[in-house]
Coordinates of C-alpha atoms and ligand atoms in Angstrom, one line a residue:
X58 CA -21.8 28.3 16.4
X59 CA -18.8 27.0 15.0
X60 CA -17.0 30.0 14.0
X61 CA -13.7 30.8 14.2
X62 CA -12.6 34.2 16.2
X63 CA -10.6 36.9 13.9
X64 CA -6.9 35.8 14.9
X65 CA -6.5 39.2 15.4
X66 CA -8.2 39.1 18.9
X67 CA -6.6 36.2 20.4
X68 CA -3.3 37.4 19.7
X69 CA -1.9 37.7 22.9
X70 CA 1.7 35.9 22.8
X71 CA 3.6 35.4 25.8
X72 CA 6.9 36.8 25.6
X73 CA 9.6 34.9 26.4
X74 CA 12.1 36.9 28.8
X75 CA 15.1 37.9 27.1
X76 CA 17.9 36.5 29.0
X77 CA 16.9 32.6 29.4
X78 CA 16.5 31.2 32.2
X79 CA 18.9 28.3 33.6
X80 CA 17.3 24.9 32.7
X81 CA 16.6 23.4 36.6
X82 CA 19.0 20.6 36.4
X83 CA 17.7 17.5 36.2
X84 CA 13.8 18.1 36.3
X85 CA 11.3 17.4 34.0
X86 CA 7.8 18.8 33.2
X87 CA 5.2 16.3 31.5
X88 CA 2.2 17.7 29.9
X89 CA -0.3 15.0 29.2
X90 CA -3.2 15.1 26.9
X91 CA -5.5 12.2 24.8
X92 CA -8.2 11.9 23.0
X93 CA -8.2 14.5 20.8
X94 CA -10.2 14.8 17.2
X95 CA -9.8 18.8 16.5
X96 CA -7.3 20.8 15.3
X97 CA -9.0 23.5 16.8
X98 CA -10.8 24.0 20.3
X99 CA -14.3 22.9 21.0
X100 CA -17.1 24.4 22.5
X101 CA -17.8 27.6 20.2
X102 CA -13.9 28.0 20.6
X103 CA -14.2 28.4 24.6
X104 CA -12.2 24.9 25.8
X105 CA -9.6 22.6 24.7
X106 CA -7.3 22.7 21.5
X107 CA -3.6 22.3 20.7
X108 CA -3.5 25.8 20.0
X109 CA -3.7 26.6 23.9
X110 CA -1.2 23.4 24.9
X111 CA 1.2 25.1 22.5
X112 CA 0.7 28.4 24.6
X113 CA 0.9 26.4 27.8
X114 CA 4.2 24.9 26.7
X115 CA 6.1 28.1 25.9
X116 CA 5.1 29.5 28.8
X117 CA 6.5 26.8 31.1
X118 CA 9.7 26.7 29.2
X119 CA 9.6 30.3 29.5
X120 CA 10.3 29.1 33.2
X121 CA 13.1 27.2 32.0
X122 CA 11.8 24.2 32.2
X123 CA 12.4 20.7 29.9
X124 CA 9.2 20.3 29.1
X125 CA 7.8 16.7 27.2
X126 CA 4.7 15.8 25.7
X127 CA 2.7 12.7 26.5
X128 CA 0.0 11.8 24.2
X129 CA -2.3 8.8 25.2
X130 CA -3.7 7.6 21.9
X131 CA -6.9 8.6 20.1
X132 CA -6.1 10.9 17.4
X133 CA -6.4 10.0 13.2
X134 CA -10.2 8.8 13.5
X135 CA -13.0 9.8 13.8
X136 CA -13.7 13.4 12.8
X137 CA -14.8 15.3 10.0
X138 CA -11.4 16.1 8.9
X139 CA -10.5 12.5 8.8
X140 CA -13.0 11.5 6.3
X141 CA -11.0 13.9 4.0
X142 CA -7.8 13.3 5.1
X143 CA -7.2 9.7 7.0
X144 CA -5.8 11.8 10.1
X145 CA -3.0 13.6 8.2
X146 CA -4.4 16.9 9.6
X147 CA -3.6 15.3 13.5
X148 CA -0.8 14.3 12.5
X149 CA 0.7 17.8 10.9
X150 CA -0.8 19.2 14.3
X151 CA 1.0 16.6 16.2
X152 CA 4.3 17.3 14.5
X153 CA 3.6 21.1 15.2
X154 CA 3.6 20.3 19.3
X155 CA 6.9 17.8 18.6
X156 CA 8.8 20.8 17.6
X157 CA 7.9 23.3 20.7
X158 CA 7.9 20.1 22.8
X159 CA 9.3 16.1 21.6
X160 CA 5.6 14.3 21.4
X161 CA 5.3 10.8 23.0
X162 CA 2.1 9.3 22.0
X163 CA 0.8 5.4 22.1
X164 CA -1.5 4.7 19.8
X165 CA -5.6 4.0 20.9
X166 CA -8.2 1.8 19.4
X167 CA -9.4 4.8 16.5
X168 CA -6.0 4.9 15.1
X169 CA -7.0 1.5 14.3
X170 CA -10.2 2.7 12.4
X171 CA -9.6 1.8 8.8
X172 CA -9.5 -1.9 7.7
X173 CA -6.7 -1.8 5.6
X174 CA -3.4 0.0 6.8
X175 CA -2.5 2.4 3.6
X176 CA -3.6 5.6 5.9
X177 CA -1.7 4.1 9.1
X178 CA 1.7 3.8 6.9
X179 CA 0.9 7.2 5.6
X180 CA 0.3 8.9 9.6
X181 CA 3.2 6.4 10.6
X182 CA 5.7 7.7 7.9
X183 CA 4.3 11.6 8.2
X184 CA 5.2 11.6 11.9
X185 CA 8.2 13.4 13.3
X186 CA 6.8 12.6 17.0
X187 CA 7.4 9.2 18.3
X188 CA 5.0 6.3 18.3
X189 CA 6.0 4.2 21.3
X190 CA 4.1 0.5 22.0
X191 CA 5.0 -2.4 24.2
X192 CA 2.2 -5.0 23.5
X193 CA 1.4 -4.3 20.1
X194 CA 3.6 -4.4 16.6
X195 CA 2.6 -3.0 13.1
X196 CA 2.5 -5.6 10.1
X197 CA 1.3 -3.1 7.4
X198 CA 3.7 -4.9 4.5
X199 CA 6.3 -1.9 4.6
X200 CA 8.7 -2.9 7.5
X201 CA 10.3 0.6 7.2
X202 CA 6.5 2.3 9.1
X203 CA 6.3 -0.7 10.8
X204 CA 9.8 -0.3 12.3
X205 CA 8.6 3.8 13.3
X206 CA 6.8 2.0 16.4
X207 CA 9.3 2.2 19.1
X208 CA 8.8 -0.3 22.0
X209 CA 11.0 -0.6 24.8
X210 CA 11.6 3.4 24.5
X211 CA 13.6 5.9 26.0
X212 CA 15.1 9.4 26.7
X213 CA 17.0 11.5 27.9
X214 CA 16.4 15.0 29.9
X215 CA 19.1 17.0 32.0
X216 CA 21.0 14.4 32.2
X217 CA 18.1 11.6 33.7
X218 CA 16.5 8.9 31.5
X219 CA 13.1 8.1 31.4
X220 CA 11.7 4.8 29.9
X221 CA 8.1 4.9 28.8
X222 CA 6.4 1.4 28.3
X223 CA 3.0 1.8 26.2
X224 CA -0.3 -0.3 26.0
X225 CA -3.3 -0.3 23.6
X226 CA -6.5 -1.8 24.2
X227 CA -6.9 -5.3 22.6
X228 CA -10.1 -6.8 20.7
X229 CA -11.5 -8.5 23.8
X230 CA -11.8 -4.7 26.0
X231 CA -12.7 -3.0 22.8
X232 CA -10.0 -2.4 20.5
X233 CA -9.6 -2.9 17.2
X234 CA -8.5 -6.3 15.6
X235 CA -7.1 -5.7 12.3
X236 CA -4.7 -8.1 9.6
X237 CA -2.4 -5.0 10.1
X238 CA -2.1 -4.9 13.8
X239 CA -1.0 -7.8 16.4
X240 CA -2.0 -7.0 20.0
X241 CA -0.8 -8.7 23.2
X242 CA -4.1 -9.2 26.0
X243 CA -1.9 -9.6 28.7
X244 CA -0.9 -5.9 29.9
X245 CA 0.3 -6.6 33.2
X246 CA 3.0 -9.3 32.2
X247 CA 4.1 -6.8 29.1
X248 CA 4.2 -3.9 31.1
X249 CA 6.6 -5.9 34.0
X250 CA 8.5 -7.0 31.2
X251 CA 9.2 -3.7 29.9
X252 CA 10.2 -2.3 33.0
X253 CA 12.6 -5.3 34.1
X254 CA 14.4 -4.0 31.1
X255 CA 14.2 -0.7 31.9
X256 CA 15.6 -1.9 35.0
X257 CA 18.0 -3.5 33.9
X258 CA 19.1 -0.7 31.9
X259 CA 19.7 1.2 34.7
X260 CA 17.0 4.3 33.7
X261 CA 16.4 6.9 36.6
X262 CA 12.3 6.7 35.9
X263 CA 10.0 4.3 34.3
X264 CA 6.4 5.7 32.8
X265 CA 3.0 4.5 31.6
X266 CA 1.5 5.8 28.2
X267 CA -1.5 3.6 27.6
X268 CA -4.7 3.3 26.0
X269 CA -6.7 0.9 28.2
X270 CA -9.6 1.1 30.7
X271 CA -9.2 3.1 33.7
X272 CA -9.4 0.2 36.2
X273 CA -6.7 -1.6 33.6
X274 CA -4.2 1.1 34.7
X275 CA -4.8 1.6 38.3
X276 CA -3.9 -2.3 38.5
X277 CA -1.1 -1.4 36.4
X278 CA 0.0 1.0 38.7
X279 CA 0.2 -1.4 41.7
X280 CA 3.5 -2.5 39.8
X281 CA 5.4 -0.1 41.8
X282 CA 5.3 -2.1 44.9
X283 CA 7.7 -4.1 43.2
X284 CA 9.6 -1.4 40.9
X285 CA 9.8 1.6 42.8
X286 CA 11.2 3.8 39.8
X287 CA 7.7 3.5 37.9
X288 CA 6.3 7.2 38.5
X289 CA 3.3 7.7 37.0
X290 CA 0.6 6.6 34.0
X291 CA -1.1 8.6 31.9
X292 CA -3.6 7.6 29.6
X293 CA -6.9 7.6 27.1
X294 CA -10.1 6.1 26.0
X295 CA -11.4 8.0 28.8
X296 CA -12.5 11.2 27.9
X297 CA -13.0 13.2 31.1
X298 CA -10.5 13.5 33.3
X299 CA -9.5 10.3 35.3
X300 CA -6.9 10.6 38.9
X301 CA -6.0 8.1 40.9
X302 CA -3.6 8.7 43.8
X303 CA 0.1 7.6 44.4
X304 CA 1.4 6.1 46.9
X305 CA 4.7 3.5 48.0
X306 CA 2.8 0.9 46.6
X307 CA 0.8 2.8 43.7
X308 CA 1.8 5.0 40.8
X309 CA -0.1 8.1 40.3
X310 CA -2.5 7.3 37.3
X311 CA -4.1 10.1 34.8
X312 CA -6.3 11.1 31.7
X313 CA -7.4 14.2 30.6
X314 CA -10.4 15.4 28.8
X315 CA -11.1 15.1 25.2
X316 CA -9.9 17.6 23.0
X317 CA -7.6 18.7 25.4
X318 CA -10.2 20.3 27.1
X319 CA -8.3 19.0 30.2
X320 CA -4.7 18.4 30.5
X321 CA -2.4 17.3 33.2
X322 CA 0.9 19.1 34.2
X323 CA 3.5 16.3 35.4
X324 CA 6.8 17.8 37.3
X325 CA 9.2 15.3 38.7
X326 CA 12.2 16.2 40.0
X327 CA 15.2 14.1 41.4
X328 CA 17.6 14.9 44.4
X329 CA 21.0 14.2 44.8
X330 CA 20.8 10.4 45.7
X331 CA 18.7 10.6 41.9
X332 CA 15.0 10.0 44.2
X333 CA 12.2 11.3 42.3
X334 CA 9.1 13.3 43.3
X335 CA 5.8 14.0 41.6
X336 CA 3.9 16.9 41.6
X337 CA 0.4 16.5 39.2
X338 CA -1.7 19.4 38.3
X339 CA -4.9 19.4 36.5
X340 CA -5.3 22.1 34.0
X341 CA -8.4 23.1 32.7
X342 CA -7.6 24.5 29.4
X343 CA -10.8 27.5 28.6
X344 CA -10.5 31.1 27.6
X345 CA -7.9 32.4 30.2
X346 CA -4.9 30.6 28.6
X347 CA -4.6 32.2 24.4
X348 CA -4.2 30.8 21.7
X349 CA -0.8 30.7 20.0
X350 CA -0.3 32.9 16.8
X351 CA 1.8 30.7 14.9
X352 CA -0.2 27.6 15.6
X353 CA -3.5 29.4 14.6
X354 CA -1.9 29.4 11.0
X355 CA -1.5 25.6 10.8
X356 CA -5.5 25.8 11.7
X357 CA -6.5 28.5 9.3
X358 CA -4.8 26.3 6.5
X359 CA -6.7 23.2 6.9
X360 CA -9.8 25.2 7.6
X361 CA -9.2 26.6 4.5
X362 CA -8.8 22.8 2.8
X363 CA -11.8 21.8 4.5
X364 CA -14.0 24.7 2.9
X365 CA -12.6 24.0 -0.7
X366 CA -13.5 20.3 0.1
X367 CA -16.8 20.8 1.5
X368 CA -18.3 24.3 -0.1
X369 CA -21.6 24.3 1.6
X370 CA -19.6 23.5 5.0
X371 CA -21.1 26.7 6.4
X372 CA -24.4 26.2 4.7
X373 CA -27.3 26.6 6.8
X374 CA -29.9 23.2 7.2
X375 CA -32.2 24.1 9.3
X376 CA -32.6 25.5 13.0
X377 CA -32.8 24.4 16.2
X378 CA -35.5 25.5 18.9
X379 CA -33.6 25.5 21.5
X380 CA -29.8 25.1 22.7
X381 CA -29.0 21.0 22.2
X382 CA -26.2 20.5 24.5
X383 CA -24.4 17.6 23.1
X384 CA -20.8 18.4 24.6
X385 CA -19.3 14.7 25.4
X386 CA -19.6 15.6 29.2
X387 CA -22.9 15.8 28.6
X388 CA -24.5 13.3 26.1
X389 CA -22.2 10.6 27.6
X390 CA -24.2 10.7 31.2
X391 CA -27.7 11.9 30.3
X392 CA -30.1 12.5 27.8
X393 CA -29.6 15.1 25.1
X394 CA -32.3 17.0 22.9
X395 CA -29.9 16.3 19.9
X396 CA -29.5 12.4 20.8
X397 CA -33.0 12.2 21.2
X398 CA -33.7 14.1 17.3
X399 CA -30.9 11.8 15.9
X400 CA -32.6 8.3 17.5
X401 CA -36.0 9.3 16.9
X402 CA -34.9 9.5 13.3
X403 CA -33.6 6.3 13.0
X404 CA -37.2 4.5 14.0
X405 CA -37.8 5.8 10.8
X406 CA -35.1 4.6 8.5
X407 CA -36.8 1.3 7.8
X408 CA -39.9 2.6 6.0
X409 CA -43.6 2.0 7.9
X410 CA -44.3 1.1 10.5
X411 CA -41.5 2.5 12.3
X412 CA -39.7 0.6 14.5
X413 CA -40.9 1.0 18.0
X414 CA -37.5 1.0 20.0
X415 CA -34.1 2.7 18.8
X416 CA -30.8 3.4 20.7
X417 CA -27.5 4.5 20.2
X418 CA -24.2 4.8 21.6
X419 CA -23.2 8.3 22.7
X420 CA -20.1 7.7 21.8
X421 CA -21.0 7.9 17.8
X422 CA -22.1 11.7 18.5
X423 CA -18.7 13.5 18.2
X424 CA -19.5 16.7 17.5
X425 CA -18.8 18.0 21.7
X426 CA -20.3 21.2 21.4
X427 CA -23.5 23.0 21.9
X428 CA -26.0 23.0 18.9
X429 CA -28.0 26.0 18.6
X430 CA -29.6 28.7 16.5
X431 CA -28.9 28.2 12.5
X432 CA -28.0 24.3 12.0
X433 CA -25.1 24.0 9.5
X434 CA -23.7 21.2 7.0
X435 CA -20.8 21.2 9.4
X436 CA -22.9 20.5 12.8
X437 CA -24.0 17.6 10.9
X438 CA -20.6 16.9 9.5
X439 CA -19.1 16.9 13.1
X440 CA -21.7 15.2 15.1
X441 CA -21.1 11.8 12.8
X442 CA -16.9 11.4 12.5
X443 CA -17.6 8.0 11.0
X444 CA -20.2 6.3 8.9
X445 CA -23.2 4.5 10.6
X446 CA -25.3 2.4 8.8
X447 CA -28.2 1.2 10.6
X448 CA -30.0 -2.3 11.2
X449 CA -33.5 -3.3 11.5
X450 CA -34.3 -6.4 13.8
X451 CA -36.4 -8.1 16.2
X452 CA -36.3 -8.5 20.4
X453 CA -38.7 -9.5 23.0
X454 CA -39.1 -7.5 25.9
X455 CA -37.2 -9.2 28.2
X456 CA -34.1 -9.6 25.9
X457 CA -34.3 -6.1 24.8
X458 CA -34.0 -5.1 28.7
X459 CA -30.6 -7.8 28.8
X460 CA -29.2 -5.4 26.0
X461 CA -30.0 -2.3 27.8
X462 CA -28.4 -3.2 31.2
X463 CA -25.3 -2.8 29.3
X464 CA -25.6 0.9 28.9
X465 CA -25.9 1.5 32.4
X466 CA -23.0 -0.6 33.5
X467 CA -19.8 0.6 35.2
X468 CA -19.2 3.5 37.1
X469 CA -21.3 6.8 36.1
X470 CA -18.9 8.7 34.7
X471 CA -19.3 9.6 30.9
X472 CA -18.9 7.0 28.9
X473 CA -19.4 6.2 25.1
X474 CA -21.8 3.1 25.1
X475 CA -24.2 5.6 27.6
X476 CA -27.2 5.3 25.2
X477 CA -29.2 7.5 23.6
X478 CA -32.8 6.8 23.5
X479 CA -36.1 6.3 21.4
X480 CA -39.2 4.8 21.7
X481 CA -39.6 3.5 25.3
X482 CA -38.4 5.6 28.9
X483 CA -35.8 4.0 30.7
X484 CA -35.0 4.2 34.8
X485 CA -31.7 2.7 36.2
X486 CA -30.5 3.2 40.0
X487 CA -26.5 3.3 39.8
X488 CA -26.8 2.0 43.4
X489 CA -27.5 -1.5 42.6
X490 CA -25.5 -4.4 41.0
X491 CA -24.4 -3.7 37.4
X492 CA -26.9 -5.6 34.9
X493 CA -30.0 -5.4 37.5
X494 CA -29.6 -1.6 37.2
X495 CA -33.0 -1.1 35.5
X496 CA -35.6 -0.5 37.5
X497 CA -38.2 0.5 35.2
X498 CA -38.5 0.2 31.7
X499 CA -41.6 1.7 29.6
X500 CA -43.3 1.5 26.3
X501 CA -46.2 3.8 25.1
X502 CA -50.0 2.5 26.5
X503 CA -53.2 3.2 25.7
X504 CA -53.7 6.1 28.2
X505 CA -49.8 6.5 28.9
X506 CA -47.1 4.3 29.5
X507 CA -46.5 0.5 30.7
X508 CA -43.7 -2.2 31.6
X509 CA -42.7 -3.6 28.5
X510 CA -44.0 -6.6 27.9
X511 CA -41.2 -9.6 28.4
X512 CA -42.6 -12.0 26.1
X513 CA -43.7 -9.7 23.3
X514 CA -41.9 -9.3 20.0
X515 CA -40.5 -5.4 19.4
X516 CA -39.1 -3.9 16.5
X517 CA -35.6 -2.5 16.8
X518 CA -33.5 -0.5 15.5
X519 CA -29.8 0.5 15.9
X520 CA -26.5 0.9 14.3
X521 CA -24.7 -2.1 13.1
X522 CA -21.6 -1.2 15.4
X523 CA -23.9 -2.3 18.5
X524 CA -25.8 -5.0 16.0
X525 CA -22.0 -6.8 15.9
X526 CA -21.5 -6.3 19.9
X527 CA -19.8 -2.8 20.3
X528 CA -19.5 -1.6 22.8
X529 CA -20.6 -4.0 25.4
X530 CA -23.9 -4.7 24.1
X531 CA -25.3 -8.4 22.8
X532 CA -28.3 -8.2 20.7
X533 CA -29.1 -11.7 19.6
X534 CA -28.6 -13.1 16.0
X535 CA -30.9 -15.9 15.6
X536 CA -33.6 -14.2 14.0
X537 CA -34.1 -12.1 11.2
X538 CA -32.4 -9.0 10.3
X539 CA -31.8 -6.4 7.8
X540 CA -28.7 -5.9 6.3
X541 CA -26.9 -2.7 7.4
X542 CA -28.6 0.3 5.5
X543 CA -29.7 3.8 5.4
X544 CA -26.8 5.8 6.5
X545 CA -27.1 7.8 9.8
X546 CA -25.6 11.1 8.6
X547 CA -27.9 11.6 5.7
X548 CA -31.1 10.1 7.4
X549 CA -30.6 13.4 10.1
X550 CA -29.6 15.8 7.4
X551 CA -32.4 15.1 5.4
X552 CA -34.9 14.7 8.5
X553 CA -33.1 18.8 8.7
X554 CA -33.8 19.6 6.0
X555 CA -37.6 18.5 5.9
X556 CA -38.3 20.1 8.9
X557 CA -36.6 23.3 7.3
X558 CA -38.8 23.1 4.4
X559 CA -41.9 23.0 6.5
X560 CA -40.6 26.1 8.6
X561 CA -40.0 24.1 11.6
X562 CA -37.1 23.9 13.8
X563 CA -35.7 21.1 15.1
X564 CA -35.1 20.0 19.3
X565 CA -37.7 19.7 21.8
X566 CA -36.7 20.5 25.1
X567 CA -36.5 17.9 28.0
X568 CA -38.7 18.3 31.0
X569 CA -39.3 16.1 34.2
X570 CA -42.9 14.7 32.2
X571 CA -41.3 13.7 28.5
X572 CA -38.1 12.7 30.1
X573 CA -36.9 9.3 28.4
X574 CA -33.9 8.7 31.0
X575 CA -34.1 9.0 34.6
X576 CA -31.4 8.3 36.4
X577 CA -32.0 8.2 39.9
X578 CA -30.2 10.4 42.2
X579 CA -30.9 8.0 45.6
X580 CA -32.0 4.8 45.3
X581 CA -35.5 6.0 47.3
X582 CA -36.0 8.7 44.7
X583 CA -39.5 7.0 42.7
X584 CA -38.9 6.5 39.1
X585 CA -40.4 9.6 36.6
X586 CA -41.1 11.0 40.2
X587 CA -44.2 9.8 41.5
Ligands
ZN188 ZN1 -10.1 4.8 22.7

């Protein structure tokens, strides 16, 4: 897996006709992507990547259309690349699309990664697509990158301006707080604010690029009851695709899928009295649209970087017995062969006896692709975009099912904090309230398995993100801890490479009797089924 296709095969270009065609005066065509971590596609090369967008967008300008580029935030961190390179390999990419297509793009919670803002100064000052934001402002110490962040921005296309207000999540929803960085909570009073001035400027559309929850947005959108001219919101953080209709009252909201695996095509178009219409279509971006030739070369450059960095990047660890689908789709709803390798590793990490419960946070797995056959450096590389060191503490039963609710809360679309488990068998009905979602949760027993037990003391382990409340979870404080330790990456490398050693491969399958997550499918279904 992982390999690259000669460019040879994939060069199929679209040829532009040679008489152009007339620009159609007036529209516009939006082409919305966010959360995106490659360079390249994902999935074996089969879906996603800028590489195809870049096809995408020549070919509607082909059409003679104006076509602009809305990026919803998500981009410098994390990735395997960014460890190397602070993001500057998103942000050559991004600068690529800018010059087919100008790039809008808010910024999301990972461009917010780093502690301190040297990389952010360095992606701010790199960029030759615009960073636009509305309720947050840059205080890196060099007002000249800090001053790249546009807010209150506009433009021009045939001869129609558009003003785009922007929103990133703050600390309290998940975002980032950093000395750097100064965030406004309030998204609702910004965003109003940004379009009275729009207003009041007399633009012919108003647009969303954010980065907050999906249900943030739809409320957001319910601002065109009172200011008809906002159109539309796209946005991030999601990472499958997100719609939500329009209507008098409500602006059309978006996202697409991660990696641009899915992207949105936005045409609005204005008649004579200057009203606009919207016309959204979802594109699945897989094998039937090519990749472009001249963008392949910006990816076979920092492939090439990333090899001279990383030598043994192709190296073979170890192999897996079976397929491990750990696409984001996938290992952010259910369990996942690879999740469960990577968390049953971690009960380890603290010496003997291992702990007896373990979870994680899907949303640390990046890699969003299959793992099968021969295991490389790179799989491992991929799968952990950031480091994760891991903590070793104490819950009783009853708290340790508080923590877990969490996980299950929310709609049931993929999300990040889904957990991936170890240790105990877990049983939610989506049907009921969030945080009494659990119906059934199960430790080993003499002769099986058993209710944990609500008053007994468990071992625990789990990465120091969730220790410090990421991601919605609250494991308690007043007891003993360890301090964070033992790495993540290299605790499943080497657990790889032992297994390797011995001649074993790695991944057992998941059946309906070793299951460790059931989620029910109707609430009369009987948990493990029987
Ligand atoms: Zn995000």
């Amino acid at each position: 897996m992982m390999k690259r296709l000669p460019v040879l095969l994939i060069l199929f270009v679209v040829v532009a006709c040679s008489t152009m065609p007339r620009t159609d005066e007036g529209s516009i065509t939006f082409i919305h992507l966010n959360d995106t971590y490659r360079i390249d596609a994902v999935e074996d090369d089969k879906r996603g990547g800028f590489s195809r967008v870049v096809t995408l967008v020549r070919e509607l300008q082909g059409e003679g259309r104006d076509v602009r580029i809305l990026h919803g935030g998500d981009f410098l961190y994390p990735s395997l690349e960014s460890q190397v390179w602070d993001g500057m390999q998103m942000v050559d990419a991004m600068n690529f699309l800018d010059a087919v297509a100008p790039l809008y793009a808010t910024s999301g919670n990972h461009e917010f990664d780093p502690r301190g803002p040297e990389s952010l100064v360095t992606a701010l000052r790199g960029s030759r697509f615009d960073w636009v934001g509305d309720n947050f402002r840059f205080d890196t110490g060099d007002p000249e990158a800090d001053a790249i962040l546009k807010s209150g921005f506009t433009f021009t296309a045939g001869g129609r301006t558009v003003g785009i207000f922007s929103l990133t999540l703050h600390e309290n929803d998940g975002g980032n707080a950093r000395p750097y960085l100064e965030i406004d909570p309030d998204y609702m009073a910004v965003a109003e604010r940004a379009i009275r001035s729009f207003e009041e400027r007399g633009v012919d559309l108003i647009i969303g690029v954010t980065h907050v929850h999906m249900w943030q947005d739809i409320e957001l959108a319910g601002l065109k009851e009172r200011h008809p001219k906002l159109a539309f919101i796209v946005g991030g953080h999601e990472h499958e695709p997100q719609h939500s209709p329009g209507s008098e009252a409500a602006a059309v909201v978006m996202k697409g899928a991660s990696n641009a695996r899915t992207v949105w095509q936005i045409d609005v178009g204005f008649d004579a009295a200057g009203n606009y219409t919207v016309n959204e279509k979802r594109i699945e971006v897989d094998e039937a649209i090519p990749f472009d030739p001249e963008y392949e070369k910006l990816v076979a450059k920092w492939q090439a970087l990333l090899v001279e960095k990383f030598p043994f990047l192709e190296a073979r660890v170890g192999t897996a017995a079976l397929r491990m689908d750990a696409r984001e789709q996938e290992i952010r709803t259910s369990e996942s062969s690879w999740g469960n390798f990577i968390v049953d590793q971690m009960r380890t990490a603290f010496g003997q006896p291992h702990a007896e419960l373990a979870f994680i946070n899907s949303g640390t797995l990046r890699i969003d692709d299959f793992i099968e056959d021969d295991i490389l450096f790179e799989d491992i590389g991929r799968t952990f975009g950031f480091s994760s060191h891991l903590r070793h503490t104490t819950v009783t039963g009853a708290e340790f099912r508080d923590i877990l609710e969490a996980g299950y809360r929310g709609e049931p679309y993929a999300q990040g904090y889904f957990p991936q488990v170890s240790g105990f068998r877990v049983c939610v009905d989506h049907s009921r309230p969030e945080f009494d979602r659990i119906v059934s949760l199960q430790v080993p027993a003499t002769g099986g398995w058993a209710e944990i037990d609500d008053d007994r003391e468990y071992t625990l382990v789990v990465p120091d993100f969730l220790y410090n409340g990421g991601d919605g979870y609250s494991i308690p404080h007043d007891r003993f801890a360890s301090r964070p330790a033992s790495e993540l990456k290299y605790l499943v490398l080497d657990a790889i490479l032992r297994a390797q050693a011995r001649g074993r491969a790695v991944g057992k399958p998941i059946t309906p009797d070793n299951r460790r997550i059931h989620i029910l499918a109707d609430p009369n279904e009987r948990c493990w089924g029987q």
